[in-house]
mmCIF file with all atom_site columns, C-alpha atoms in Angstrom:
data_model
loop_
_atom_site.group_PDB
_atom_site.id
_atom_site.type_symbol
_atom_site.label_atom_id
_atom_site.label_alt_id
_atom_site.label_comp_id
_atom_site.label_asym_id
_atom_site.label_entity_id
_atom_site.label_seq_id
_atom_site.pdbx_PDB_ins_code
_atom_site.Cartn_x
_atom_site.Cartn_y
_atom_site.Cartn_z
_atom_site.occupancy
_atom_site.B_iso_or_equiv
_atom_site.pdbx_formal_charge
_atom_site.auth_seq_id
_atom_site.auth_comp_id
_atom_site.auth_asym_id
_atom_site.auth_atom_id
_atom_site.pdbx_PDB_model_num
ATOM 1   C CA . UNK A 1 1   ? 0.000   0.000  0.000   1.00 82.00 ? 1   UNK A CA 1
ATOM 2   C CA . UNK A 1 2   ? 1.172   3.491  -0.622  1.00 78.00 ? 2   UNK A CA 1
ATOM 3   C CA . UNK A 1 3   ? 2.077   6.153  1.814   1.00 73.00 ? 3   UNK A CA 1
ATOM 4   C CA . UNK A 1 4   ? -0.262  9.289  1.524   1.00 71.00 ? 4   UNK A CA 1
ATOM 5   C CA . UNK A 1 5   ? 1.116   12.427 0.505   1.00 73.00 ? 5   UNK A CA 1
ATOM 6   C CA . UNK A 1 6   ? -1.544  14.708 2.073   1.00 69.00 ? 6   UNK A CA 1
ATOM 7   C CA . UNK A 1 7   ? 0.657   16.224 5.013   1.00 66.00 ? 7   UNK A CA 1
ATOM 8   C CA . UNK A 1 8   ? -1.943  15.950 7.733   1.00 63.00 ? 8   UNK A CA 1
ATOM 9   C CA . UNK A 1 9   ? -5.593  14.503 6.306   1.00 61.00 ? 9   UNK A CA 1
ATOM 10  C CA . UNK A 1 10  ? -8.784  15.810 7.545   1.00 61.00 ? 10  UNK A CA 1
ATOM 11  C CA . UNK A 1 11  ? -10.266 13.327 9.606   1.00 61.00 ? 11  UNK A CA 1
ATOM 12  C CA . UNK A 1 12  ? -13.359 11.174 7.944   1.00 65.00 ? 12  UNK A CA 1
ATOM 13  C CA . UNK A 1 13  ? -15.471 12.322 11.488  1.00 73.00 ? 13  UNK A CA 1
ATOM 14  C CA . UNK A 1 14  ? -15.205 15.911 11.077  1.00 78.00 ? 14  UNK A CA 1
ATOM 15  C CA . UNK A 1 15  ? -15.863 15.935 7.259   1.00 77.00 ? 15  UNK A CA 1
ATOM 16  C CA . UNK A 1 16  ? -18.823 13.953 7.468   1.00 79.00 ? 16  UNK A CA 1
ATOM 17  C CA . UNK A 1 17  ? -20.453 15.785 10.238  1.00 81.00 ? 17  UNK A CA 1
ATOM 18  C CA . UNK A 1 18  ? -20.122 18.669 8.327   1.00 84.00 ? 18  UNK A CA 1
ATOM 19  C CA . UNK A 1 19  ? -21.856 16.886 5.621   1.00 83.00 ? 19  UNK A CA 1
ATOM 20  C CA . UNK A 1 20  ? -24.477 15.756 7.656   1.00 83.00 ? 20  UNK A CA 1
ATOM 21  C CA . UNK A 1 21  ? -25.329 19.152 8.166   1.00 82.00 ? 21  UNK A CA 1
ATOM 22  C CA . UNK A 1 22  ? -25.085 19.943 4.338   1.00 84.00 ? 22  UNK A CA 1
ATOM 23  C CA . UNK A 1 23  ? -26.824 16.587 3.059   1.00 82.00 ? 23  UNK A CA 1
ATOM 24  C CA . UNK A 1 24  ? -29.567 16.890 0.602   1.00 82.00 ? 24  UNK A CA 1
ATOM 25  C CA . UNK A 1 25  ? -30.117 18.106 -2.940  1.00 81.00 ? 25  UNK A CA 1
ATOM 26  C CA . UNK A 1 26  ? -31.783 21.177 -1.911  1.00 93.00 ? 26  UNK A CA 1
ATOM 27  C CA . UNK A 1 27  ? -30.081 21.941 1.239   1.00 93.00 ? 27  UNK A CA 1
ATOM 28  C CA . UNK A 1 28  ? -27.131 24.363 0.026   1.00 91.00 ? 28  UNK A CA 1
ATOM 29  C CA . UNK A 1 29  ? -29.484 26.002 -1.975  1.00 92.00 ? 29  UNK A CA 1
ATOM 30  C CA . UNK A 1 30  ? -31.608 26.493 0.718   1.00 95.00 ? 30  UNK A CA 1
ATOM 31  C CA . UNK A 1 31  ? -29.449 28.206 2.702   1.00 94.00 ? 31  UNK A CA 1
ATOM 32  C CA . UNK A 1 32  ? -28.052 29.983 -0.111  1.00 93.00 ? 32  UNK A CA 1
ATOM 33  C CA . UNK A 1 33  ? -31.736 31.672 -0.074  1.00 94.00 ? 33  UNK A CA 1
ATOM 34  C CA . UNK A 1 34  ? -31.634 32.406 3.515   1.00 96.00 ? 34  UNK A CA 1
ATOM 35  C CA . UNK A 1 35  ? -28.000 34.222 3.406   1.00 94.00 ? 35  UNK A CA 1
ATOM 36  C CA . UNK A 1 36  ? -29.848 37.314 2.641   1.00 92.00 ? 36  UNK A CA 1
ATOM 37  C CA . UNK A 1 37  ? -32.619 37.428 5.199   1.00 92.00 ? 37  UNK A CA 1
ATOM 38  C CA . UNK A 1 38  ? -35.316 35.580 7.521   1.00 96.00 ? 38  UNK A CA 1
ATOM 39  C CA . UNK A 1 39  ? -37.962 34.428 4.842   1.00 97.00 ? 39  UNK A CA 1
ATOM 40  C CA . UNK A 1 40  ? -41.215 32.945 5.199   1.00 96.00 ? 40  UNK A CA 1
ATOM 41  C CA . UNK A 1 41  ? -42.280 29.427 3.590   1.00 96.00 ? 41  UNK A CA 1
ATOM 42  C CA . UNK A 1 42  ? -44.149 30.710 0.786   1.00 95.00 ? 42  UNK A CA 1
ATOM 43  C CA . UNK A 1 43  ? -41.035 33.512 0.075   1.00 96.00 ? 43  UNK A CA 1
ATOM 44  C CA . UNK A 1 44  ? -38.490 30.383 -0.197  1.00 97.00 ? 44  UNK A CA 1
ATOM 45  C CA . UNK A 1 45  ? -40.825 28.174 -2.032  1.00 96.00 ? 45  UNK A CA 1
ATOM 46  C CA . UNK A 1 46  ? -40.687 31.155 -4.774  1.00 96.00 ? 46  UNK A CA 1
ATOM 47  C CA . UNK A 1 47  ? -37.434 31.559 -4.367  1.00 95.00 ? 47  UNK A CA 1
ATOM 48  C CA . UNK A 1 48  ? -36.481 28.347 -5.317  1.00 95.00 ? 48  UNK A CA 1
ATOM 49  C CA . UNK A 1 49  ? -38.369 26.982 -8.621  1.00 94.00 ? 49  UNK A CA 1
ATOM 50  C CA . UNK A 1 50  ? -38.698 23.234 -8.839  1.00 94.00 ? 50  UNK A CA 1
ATOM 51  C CA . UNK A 1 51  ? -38.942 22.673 -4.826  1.00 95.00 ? 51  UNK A CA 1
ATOM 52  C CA . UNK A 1 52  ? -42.267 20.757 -3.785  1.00 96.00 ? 52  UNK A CA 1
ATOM 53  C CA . UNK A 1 53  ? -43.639 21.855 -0.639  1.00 96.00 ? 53  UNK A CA 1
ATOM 54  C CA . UNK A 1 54  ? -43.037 18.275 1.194   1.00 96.00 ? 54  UNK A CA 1
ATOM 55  C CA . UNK A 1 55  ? -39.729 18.661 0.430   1.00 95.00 ? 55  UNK A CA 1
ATOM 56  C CA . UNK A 1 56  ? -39.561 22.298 1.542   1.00 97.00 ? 56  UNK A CA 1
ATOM 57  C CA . UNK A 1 57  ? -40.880 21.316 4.670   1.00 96.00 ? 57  UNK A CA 1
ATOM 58  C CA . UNK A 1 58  ? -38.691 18.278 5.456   1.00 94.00 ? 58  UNK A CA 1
ATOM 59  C CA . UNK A 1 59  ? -35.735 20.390 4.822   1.00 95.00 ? 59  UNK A CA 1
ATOM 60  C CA . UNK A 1 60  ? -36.668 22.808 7.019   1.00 96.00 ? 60  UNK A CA 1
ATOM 61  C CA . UNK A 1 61  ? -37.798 20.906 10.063  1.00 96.00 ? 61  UNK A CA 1
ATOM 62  C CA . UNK A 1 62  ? -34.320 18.952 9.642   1.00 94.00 ? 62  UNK A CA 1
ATOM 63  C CA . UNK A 1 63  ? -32.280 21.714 9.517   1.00 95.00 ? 63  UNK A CA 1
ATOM 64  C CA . UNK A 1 64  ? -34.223 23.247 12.667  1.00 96.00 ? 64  UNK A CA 1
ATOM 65  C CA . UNK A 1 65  ? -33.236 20.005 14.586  1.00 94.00 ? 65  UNK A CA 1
ATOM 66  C CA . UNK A 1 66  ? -29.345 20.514 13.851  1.00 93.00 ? 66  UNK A CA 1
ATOM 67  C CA . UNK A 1 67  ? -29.752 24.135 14.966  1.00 95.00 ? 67  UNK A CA 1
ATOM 68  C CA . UNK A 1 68  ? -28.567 25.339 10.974  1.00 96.00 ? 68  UNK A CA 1
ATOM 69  C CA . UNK A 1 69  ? -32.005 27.014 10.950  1.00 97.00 ? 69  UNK A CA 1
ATOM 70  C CA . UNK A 1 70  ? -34.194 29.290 13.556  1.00 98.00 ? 70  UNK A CA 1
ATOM 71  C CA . UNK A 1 71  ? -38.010 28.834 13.324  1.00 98.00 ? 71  UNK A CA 1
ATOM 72  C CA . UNK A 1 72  ? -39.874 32.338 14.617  1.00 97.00 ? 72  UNK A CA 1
ATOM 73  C CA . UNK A 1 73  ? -43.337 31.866 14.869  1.00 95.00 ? 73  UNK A CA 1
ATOM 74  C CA . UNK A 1 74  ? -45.131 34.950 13.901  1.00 92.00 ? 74  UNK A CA 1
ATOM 75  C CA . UNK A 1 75  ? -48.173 36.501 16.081  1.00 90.00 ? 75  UNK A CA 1
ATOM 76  C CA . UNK A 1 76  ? -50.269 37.433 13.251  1.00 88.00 ? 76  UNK A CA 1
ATOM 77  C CA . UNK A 1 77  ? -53.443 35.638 11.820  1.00 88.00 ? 77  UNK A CA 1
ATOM 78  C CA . UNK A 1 78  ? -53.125 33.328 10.746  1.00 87.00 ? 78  UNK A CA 1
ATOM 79  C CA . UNK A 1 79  ? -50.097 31.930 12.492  1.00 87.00 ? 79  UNK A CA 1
ATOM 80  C CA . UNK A 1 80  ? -47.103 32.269 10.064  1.00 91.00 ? 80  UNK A CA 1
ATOM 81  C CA . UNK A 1 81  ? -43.075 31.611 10.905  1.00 95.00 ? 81  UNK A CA 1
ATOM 82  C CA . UNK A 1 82  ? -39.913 33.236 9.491   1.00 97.00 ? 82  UNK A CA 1
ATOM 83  C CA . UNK A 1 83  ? -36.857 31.370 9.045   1.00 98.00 ? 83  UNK A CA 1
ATOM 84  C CA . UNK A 1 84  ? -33.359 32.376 9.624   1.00 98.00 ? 84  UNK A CA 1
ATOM 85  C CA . UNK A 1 85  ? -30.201 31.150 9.755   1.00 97.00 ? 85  UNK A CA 1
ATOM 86  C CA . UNK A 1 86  ? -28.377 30.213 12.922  1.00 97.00 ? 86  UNK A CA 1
ATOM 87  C CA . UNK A 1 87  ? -24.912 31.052 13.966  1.00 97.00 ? 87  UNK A CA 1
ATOM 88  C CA . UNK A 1 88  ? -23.842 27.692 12.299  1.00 95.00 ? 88  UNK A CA 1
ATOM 89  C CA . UNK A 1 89  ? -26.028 28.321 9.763   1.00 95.00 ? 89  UNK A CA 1
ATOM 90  C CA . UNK A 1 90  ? -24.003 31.333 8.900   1.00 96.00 ? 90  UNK A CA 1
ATOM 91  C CA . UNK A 1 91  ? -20.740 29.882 9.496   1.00 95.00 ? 91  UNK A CA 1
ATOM 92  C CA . UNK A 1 92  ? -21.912 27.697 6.685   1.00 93.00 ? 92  UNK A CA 1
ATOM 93  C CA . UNK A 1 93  ? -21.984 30.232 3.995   1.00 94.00 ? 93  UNK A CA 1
ATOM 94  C CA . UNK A 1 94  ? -18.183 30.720 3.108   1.00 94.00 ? 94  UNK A CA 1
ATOM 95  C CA . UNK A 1 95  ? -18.219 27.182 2.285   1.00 90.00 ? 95  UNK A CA 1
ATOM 96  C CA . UNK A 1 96  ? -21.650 27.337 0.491   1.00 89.00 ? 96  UNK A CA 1
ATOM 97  C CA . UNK A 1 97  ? -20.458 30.654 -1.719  1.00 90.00 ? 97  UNK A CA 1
ATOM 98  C CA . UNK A 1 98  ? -17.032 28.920 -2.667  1.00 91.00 ? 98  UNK A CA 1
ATOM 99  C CA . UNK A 1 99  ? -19.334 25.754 -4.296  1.00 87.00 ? 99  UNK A CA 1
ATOM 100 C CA . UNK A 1 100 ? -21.415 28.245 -6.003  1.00 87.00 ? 100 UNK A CA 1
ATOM 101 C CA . UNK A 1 101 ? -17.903 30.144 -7.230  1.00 92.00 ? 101 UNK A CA 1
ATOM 102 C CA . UNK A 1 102 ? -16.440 26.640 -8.538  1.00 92.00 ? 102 UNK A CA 1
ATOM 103 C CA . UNK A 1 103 ? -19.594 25.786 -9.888  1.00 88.00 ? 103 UNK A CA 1
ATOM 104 C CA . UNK A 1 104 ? -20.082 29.156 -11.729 1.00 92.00 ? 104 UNK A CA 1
ATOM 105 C CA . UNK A 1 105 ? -16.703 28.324 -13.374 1.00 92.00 ? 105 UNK A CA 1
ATOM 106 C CA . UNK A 1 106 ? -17.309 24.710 -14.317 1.00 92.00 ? 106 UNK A CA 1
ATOM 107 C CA . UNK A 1 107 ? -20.819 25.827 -16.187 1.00 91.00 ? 107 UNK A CA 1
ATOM 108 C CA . UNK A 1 108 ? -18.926 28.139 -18.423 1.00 92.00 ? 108 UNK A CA 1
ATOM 109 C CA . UNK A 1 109 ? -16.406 25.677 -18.907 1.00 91.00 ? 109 UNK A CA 1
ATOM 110 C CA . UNK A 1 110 ? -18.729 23.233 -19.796 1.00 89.00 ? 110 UNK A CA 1
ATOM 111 C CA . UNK A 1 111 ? -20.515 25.788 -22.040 1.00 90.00 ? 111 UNK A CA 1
ATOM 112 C CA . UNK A 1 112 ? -17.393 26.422 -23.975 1.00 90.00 ? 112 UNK A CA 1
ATOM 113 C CA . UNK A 1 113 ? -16.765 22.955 -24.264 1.00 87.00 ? 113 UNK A CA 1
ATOM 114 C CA . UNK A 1 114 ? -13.657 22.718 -22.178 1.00 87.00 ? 114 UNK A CA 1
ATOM 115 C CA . UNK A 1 115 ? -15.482 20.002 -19.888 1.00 85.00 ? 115 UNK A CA 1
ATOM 116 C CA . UNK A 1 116 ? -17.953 17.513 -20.303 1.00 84.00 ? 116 UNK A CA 1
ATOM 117 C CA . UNK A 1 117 ? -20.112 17.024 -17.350 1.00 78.00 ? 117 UNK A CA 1
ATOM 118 C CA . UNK A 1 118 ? -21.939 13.599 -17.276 1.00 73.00 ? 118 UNK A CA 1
ATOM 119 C CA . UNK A 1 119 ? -25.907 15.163 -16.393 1.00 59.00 ? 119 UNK A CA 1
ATOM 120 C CA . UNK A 1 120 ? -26.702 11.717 -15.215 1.00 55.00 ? 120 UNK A CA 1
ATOM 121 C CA . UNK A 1 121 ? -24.701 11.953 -12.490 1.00 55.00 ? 121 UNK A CA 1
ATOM 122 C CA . UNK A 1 122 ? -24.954 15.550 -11.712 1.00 52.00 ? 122 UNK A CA 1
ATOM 123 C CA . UNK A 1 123 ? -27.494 16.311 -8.447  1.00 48.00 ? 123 UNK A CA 1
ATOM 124 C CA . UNK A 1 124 ? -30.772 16.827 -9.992  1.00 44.00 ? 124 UNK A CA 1
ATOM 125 C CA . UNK A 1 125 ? -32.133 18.268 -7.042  1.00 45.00 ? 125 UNK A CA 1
ATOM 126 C CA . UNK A 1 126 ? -34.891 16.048 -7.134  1.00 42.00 ? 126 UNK A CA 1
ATOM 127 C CA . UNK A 1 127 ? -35.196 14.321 -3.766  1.00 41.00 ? 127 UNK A CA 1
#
C-alpha cells in the first residue's frame, strides 16, 4: 500500500459531520436563499423553482433540529413563521459561496466545451 502524501488529512469524522449538516439536494441552496434574510415558507418556495412543498418542509424541520435554521413563529393571523439562519447556519456560507464560485466556473467551462459534465450523475435536485 502506498504512503499518503496529504501532510496531515482531515479526519473522515469531522468531514462527514459537516456533511451531515449539508446533506440533501436542496439543502445548500436552501441556505443559499436564507444568506440574505429571515424568509417565510411561501417567500423560499418562490425563491427556489422546482422545490415541492413536502420537500420544503422536510428540509426545514431537519435543519431546525441541527440548529442550521431558527423557526420564529409569527403573532399574526393566521399563524405564520420566518426562518433564519443560525450562527452555524451562517458559518456555513463561506463554504456554500465557494461551491457556487467553482460551480459558476465549471458551467462556463462546460458551455465552452472545455469540460464535459456527465448530467446523469450531476445532483438533480430532485429528492
Amino acid at each position: 500500500m502506498r504512503k499518503s502524501k496529504v501532510g496531515m488529512p482531515v479526519p473522515r469524522c469531522a468531514v462527514g459531520t459537516c456533511m451531515w449538516l449539508l446533506g440533501g439536494a436542496w439543502t445548500p441552496t436552501l441556505l443559499w436563499n436564507l444568506s440574505g434574510d429571515a424568509r417565510r415558507f411561501g417567500e423560499l418556495r418562490a425563491d427556489i423553482p422546482g422545490i415541492s412543498a413536502k420537500v420544503l418542509s422536510g428540509r426545514l424541520k431537519d435543519l431546525e433540529e441541527k440548529g442550521v435554521v431558527i423557526r420564529t413563529l409569527m403573532a399574526t393571523s393566521p399563524p405564520s413563521a420566518e426562518y433564519s439562519l443560525s450562527v452555524l447556519g451562517r458559518e456555513l456560507l463561506p463554504a456554500i459561496n465557494e461551491i457556487a464560485r467553482i460551480g459558476e466556473r465549471l458551467k462556463v467551462e462546460q458551455e465552452s466545451g472545455k469540460i464535459t459534465i456527465d448530467a446523469s450523475a450531476a445532483v438533480s435536485g430532485a429528492d
